Short mmCIF file of C-alpha atoms and ligand atoms in Angstrom, two decimals:
data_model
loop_
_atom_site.label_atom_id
_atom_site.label_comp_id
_atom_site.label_asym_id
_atom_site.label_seq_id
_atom_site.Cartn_x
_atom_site.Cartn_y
_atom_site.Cartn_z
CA UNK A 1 9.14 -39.89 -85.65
CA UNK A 2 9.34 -42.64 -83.03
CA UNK A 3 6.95 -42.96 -79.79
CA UNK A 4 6.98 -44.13 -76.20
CA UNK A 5 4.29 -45.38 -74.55
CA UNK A 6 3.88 -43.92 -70.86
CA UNK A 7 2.51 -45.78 -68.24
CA UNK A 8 -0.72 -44.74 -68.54
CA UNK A 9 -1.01 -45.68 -72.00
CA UNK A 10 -0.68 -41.84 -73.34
CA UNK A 11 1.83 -42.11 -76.95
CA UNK A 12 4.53 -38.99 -76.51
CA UNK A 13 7.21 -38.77 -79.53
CA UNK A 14 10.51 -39.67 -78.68
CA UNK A 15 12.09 -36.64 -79.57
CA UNK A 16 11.01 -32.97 -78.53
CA UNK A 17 12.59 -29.11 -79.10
CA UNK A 18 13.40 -27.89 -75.54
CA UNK A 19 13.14 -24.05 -75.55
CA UNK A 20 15.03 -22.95 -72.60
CA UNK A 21 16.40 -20.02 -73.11
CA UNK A 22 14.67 -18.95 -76.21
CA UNK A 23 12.03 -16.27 -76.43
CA UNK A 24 10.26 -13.41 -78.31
CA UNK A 25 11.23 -13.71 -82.10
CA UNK A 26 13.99 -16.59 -81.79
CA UNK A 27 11.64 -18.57 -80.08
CA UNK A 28 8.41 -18.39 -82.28
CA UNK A 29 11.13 -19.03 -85.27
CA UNK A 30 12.59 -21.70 -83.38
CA UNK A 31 9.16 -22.94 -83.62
CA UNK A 32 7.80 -22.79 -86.74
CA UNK A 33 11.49 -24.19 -88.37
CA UNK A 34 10.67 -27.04 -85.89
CA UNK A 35 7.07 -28.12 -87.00
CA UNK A 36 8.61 -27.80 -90.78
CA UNK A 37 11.21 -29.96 -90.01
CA UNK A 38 8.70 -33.05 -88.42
CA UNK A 39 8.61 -31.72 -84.94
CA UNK A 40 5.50 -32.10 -83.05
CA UNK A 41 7.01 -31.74 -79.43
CA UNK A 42 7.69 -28.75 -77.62
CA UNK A 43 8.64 -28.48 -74.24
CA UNK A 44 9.35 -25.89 -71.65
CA UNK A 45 8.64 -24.86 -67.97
CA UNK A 46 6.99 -21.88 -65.93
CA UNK A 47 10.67 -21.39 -64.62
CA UNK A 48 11.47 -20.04 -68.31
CA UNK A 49 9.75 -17.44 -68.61
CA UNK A 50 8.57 -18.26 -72.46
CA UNK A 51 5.50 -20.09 -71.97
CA UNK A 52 3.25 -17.24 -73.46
CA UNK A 53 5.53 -17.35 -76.30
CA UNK A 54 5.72 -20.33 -77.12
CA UNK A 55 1.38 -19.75 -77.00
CA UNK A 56 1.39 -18.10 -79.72
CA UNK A 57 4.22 -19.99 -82.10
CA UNK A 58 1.73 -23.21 -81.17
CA UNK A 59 -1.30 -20.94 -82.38
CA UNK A 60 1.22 -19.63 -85.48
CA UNK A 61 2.17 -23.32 -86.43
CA UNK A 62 -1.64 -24.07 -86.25
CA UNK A 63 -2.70 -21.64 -88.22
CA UNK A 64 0.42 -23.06 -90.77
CA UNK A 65 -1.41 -26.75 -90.22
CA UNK A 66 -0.27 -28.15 -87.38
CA UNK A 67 -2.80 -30.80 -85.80
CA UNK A 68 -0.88 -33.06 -83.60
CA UNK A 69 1.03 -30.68 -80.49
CA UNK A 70 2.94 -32.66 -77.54
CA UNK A 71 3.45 -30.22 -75.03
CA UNK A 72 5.51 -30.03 -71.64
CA UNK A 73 5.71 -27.76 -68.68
CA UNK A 74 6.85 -27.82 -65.37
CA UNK A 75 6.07 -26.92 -61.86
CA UNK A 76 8.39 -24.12 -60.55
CA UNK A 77 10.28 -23.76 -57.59
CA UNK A 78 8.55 -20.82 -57.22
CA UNK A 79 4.99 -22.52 -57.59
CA UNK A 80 6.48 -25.34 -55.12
CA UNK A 81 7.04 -22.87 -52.21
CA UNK A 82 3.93 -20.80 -52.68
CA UNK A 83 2.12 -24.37 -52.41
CA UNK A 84 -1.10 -24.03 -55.25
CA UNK A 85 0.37 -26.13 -58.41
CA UNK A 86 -3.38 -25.73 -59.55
CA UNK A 87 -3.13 -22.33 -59.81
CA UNK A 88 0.76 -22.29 -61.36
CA UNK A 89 -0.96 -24.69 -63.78
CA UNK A 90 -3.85 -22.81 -64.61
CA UNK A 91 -1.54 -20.15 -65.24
CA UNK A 92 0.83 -21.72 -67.70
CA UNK A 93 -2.13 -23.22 -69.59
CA UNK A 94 -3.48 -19.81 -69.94
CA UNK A 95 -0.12 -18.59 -71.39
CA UNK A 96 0.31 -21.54 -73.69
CA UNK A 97 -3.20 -21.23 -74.90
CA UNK A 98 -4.36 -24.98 -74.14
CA UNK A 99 -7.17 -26.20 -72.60
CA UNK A 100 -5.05 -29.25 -71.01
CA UNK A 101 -1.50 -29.94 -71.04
CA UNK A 102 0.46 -33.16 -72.32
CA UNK A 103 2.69 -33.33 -69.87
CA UNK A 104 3.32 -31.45 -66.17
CA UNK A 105 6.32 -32.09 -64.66
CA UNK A 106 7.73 -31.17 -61.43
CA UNK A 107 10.62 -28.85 -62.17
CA UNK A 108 12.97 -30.38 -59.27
CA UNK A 109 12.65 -32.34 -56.02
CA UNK A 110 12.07 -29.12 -54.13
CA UNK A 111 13.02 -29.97 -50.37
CA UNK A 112 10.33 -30.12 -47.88
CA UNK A 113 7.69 -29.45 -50.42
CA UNK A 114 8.20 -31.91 -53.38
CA UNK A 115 6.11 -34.79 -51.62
CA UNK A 116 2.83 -32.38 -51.01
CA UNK A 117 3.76 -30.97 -54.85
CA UNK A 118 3.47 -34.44 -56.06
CA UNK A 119 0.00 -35.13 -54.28
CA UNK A 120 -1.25 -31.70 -55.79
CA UNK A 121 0.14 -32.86 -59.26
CA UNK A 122 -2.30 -36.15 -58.90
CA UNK A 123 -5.07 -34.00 -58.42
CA UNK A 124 -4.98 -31.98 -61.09
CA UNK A 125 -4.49 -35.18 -63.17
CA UNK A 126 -7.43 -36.87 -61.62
CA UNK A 127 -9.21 -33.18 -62.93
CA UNK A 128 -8.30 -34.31 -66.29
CA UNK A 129 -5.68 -30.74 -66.30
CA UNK A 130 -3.31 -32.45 -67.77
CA UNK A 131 -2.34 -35.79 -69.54
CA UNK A 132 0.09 -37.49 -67.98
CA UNK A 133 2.23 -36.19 -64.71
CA UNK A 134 6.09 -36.92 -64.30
CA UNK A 135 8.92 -35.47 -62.31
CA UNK A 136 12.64 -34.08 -63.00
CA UNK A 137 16.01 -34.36 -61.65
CA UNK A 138 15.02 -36.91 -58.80
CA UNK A 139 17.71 -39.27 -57.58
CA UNK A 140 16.51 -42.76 -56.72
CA UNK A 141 16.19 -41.53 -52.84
CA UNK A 142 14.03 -38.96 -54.29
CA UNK A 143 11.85 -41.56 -55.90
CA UNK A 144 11.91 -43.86 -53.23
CA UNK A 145 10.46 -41.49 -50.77
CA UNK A 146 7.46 -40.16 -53.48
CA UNK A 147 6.81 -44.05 -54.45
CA UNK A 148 5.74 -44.33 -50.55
CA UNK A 149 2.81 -41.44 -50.94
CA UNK A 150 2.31 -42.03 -54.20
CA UNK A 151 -1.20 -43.02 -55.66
CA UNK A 152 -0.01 -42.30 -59.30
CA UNK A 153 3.45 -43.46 -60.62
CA UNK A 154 5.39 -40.56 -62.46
CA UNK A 155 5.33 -41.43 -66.60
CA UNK A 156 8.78 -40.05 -66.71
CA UNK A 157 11.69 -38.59 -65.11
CA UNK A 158 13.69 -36.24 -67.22
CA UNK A 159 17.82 -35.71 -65.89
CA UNK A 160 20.29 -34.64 -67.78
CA UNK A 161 21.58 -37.61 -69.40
CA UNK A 162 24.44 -37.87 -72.21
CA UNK A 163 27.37 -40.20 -73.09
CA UNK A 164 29.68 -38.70 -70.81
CA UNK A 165 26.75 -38.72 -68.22
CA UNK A 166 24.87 -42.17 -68.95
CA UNK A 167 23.24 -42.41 -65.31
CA UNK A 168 22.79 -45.82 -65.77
CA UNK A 169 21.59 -47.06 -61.94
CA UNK A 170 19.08 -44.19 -62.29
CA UNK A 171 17.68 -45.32 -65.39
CA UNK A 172 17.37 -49.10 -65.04
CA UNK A 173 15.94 -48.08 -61.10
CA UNK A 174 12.90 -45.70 -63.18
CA UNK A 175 12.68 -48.50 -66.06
CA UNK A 176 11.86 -51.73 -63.63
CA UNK A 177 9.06 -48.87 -61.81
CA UNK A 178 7.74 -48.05 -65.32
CA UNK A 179 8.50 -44.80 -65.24
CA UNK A 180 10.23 -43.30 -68.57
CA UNK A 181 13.61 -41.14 -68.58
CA UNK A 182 13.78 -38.36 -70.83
CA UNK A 183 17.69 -36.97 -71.67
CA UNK A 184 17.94 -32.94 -70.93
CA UNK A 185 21.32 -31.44 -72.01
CA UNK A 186 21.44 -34.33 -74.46
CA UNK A 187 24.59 -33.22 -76.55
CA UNK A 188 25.76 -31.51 -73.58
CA UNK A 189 25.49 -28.29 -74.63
CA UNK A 190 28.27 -28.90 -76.76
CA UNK A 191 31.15 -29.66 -74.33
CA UNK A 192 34.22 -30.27 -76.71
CA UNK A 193 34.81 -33.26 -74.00
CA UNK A 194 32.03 -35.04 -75.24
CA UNK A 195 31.87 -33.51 -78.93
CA UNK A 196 35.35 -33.85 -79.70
CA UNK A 197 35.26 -37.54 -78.23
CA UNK A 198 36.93 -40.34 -80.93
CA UNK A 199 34.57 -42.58 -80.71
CA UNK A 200 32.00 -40.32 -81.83
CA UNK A 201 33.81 -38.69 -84.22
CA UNK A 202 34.49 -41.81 -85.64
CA UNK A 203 30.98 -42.95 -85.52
CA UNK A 204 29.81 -39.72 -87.25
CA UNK A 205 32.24 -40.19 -90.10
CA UNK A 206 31.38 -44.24 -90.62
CA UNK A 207 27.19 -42.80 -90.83
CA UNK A 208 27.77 -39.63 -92.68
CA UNK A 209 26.34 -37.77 -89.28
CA UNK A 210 27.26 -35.03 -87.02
CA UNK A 211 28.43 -36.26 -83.81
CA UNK A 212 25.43 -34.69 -81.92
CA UNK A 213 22.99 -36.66 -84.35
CA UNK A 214 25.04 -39.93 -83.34
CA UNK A 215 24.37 -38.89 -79.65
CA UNK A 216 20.45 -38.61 -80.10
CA UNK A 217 20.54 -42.02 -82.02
CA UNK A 218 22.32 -43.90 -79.26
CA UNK A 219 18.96 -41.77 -76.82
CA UNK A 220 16.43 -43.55 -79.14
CA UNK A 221 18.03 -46.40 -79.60
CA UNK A 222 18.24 -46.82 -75.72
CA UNK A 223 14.65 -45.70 -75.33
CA UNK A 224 15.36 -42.53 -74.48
CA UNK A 225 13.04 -39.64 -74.64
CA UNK A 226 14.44 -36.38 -75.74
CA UNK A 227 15.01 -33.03 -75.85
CA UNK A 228 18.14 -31.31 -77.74
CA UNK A 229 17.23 -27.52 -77.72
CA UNK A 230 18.73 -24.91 -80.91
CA UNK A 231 17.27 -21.69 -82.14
CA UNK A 232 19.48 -22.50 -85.26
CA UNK A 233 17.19 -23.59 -87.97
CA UNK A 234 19.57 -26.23 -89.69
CA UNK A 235 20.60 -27.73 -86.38
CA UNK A 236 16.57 -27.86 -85.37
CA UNK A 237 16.62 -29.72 -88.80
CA UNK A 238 19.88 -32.14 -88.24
CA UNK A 239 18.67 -33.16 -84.88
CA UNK A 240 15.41 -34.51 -85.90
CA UNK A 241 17.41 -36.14 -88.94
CA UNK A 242 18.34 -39.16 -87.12
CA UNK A 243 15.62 -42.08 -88.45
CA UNK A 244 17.50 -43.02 -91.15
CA UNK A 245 20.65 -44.99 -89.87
CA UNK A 246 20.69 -47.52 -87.00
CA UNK A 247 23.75 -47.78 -84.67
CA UNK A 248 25.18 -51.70 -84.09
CA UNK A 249 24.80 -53.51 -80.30
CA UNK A 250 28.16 -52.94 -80.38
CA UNK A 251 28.31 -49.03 -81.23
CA UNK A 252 25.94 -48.87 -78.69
CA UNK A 253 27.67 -50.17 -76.38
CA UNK A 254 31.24 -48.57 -76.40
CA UNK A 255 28.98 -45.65 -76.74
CA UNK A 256 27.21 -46.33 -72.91
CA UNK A 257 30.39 -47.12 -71.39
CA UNK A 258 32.18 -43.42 -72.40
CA UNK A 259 30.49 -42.59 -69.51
CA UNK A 260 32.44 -40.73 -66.49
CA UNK A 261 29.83 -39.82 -64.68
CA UNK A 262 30.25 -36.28 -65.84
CA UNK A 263 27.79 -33.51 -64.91
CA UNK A 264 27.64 -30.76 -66.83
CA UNK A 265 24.18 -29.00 -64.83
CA UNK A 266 22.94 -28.84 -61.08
CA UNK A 267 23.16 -31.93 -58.81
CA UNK A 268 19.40 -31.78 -57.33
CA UNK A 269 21.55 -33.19 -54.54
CA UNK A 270 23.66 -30.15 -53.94
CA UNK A 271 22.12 -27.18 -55.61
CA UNK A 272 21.31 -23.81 -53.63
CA UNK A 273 17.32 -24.10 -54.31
CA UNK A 274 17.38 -20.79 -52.35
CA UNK A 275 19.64 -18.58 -54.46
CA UNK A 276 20.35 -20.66 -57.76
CA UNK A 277 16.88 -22.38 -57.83
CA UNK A 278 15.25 -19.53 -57.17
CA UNK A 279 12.35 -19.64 -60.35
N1 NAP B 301 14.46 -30.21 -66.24
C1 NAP B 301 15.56 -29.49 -66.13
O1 NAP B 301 15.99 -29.18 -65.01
C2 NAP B 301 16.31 -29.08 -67.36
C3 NAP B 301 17.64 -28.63 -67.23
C4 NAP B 301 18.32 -28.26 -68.39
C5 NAP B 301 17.68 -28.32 -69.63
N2 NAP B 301 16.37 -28.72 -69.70
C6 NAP B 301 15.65 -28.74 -71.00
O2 NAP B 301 16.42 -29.45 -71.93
C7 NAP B 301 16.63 -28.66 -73.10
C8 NAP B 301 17.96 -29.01 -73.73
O3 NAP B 301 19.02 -28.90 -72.81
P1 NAP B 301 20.17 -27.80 -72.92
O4 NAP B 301 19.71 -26.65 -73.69
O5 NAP B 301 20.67 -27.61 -71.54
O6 NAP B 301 21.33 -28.57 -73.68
P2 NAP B 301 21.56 -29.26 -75.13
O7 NAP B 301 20.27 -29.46 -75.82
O8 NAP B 301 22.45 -30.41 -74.85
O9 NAP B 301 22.45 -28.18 -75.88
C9 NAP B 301 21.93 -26.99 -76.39
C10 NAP B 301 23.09 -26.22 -77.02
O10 NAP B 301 23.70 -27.02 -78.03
C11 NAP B 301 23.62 -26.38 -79.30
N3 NAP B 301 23.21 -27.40 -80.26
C12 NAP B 301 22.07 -28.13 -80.26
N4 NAP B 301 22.05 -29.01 -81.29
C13 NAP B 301 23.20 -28.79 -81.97
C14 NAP B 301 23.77 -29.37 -83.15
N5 NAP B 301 23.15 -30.32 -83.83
N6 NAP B 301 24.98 -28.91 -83.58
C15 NAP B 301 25.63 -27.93 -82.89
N7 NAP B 301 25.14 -27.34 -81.79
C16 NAP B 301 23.95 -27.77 -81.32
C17 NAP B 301 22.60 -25.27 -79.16
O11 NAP B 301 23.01 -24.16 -79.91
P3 NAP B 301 22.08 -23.45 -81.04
O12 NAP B 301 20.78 -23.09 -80.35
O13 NAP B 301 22.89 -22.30 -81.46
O14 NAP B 301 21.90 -24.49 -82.11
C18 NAP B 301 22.64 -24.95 -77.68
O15 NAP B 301 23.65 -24.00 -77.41
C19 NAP B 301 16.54 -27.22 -72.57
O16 NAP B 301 16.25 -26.31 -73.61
C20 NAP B 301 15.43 -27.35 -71.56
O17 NAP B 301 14.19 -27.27 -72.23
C21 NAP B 301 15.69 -29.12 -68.58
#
């Protein structure tokens, strides 16, 4: 496993299971095939309704030997309108059985409440809550408004982020404010546009990979936190599997510029937070 440095000096692994939509018995196996694959990073958000299950897989996979967790939640919508992220924090450390949490992120740039989120979020860092705070899904306008009230820089920004999706402004904007991108919907979720892409292919043949493991090299190679999600214990297995082969300047490049700026999830931009958003 690889590690980023945040800005506040806190070591998070490169690469972490996201869990959304797992729960109940796929989840905790999701789990427990993770940490026996190398996994040590496990992330998910009040807005998925898991977080007490994925409690007790963390307990399980302790009880199997597990000493070094990572773990990530989020700040709901639902938590942003009813205004006490101490108490929706409280409450999701409760369900995941920890006495402080890796990371808290704010789910989305909730309009007309994100700004007074963020200024909570600080708080309950300065408590010593949680270990580092970040944000998701904020556009540079986003940032640029936050950065004004801001006593604490985010440590990272997570967006959806793949080859077809590169969101290059966005990143180099977070990387020259120190603030780390982590890639959600990193192969995707499969999109035969991206998966069925030559390039790739072509790269997955030359390494002996699967085109989704060439994907999540090109997201380390670039720095990239990230955060593939299956409840499919050899894919858990093949996406971790990705330390032993190193893509050229040039691979890496053609790979960047397949981008065409296409989304596959919810511009924070455009999305109904009323009806859509709703969690
Ligand atoms: N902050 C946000 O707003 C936000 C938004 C979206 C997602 N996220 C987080 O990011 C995580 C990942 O994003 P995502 O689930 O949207 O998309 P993703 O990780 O790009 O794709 C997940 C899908 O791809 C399949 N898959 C994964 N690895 C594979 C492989 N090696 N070969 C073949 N199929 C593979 C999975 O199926 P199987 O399970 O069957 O393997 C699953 O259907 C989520 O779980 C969530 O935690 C955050």
């Amino acid at each position: 496993m690889e590690y980023i440095t945040l800005n506040n000096g806190l070591k998070m692994p490169m690469i972490g299971i996201g869990t959304y939509p797992l729960n109940g018995i796929s989840l905790i196996k999701a789990i427990v095939n993770a940490y026996k694959s190398g996994y040590t990073n496990f992330e998910t958000s009040a807005a998925y309704f898991n977080e007490e299950c994925l409690g007790v897989s963390l307990e399980l996979i302790k009880s199997l030997g597990a000493k070094e967790i990572f773990v990530t939640t989020k700040l709901s919508n639902t938590a942003q309108r009813e205004g006490d992220a101490r108490k929706a924090l409280l409450n999701s450390m409760k369900k995941l059985g920890v006495a402080q949490v890796d990371l808290y992120l704010m789910h989305w740039p909730y309009p007309e409440k994100y700004l007074d989120s963020w200024k909570q979020m600080e708080a309950l860092y300065n408590e010593g809550l949680v270990k580092a705070i970040g944000v998701c899904n904020f556009h540079e306008h986003h940032l640029d408004k936050l950065l004004e009230v801001a006593e604490i820089v985010p440590a990272v920004n997570q967006i959806e982020i793949h080859p077809l999706f590169s969101q290059k402004p966005l990143r180099n904007y977070c990387e020259n404010r120190g603030i780390k991108l982590q890639a959600y919907s990193p192969v995707a979720r499969m999109n035969p546009k991206l998966i069925e892409n030559e390039l790739l292919v072509a790269l997955a043949a030359k390494y002996q990979k699967t085109v989704p493991q060439i994907i999540l090299r090109w997201d380390i190679q670039s720095g990239l936190l990230t955060v593939p999600k299956s409840g499919n214990r050899k894919r858990i297995q093949e996406n971790i599997d990705i330390f032993d082969f190193e893509l050229t300047q040039e691979e890496m490049y053609k790979i960047e510029h397949i981008n065409e700026d296409y989304r596959i999830r919810f511009n924070p931009d455009t999305v109904d937070y009323v009806n859509v958003l709703k969690a």
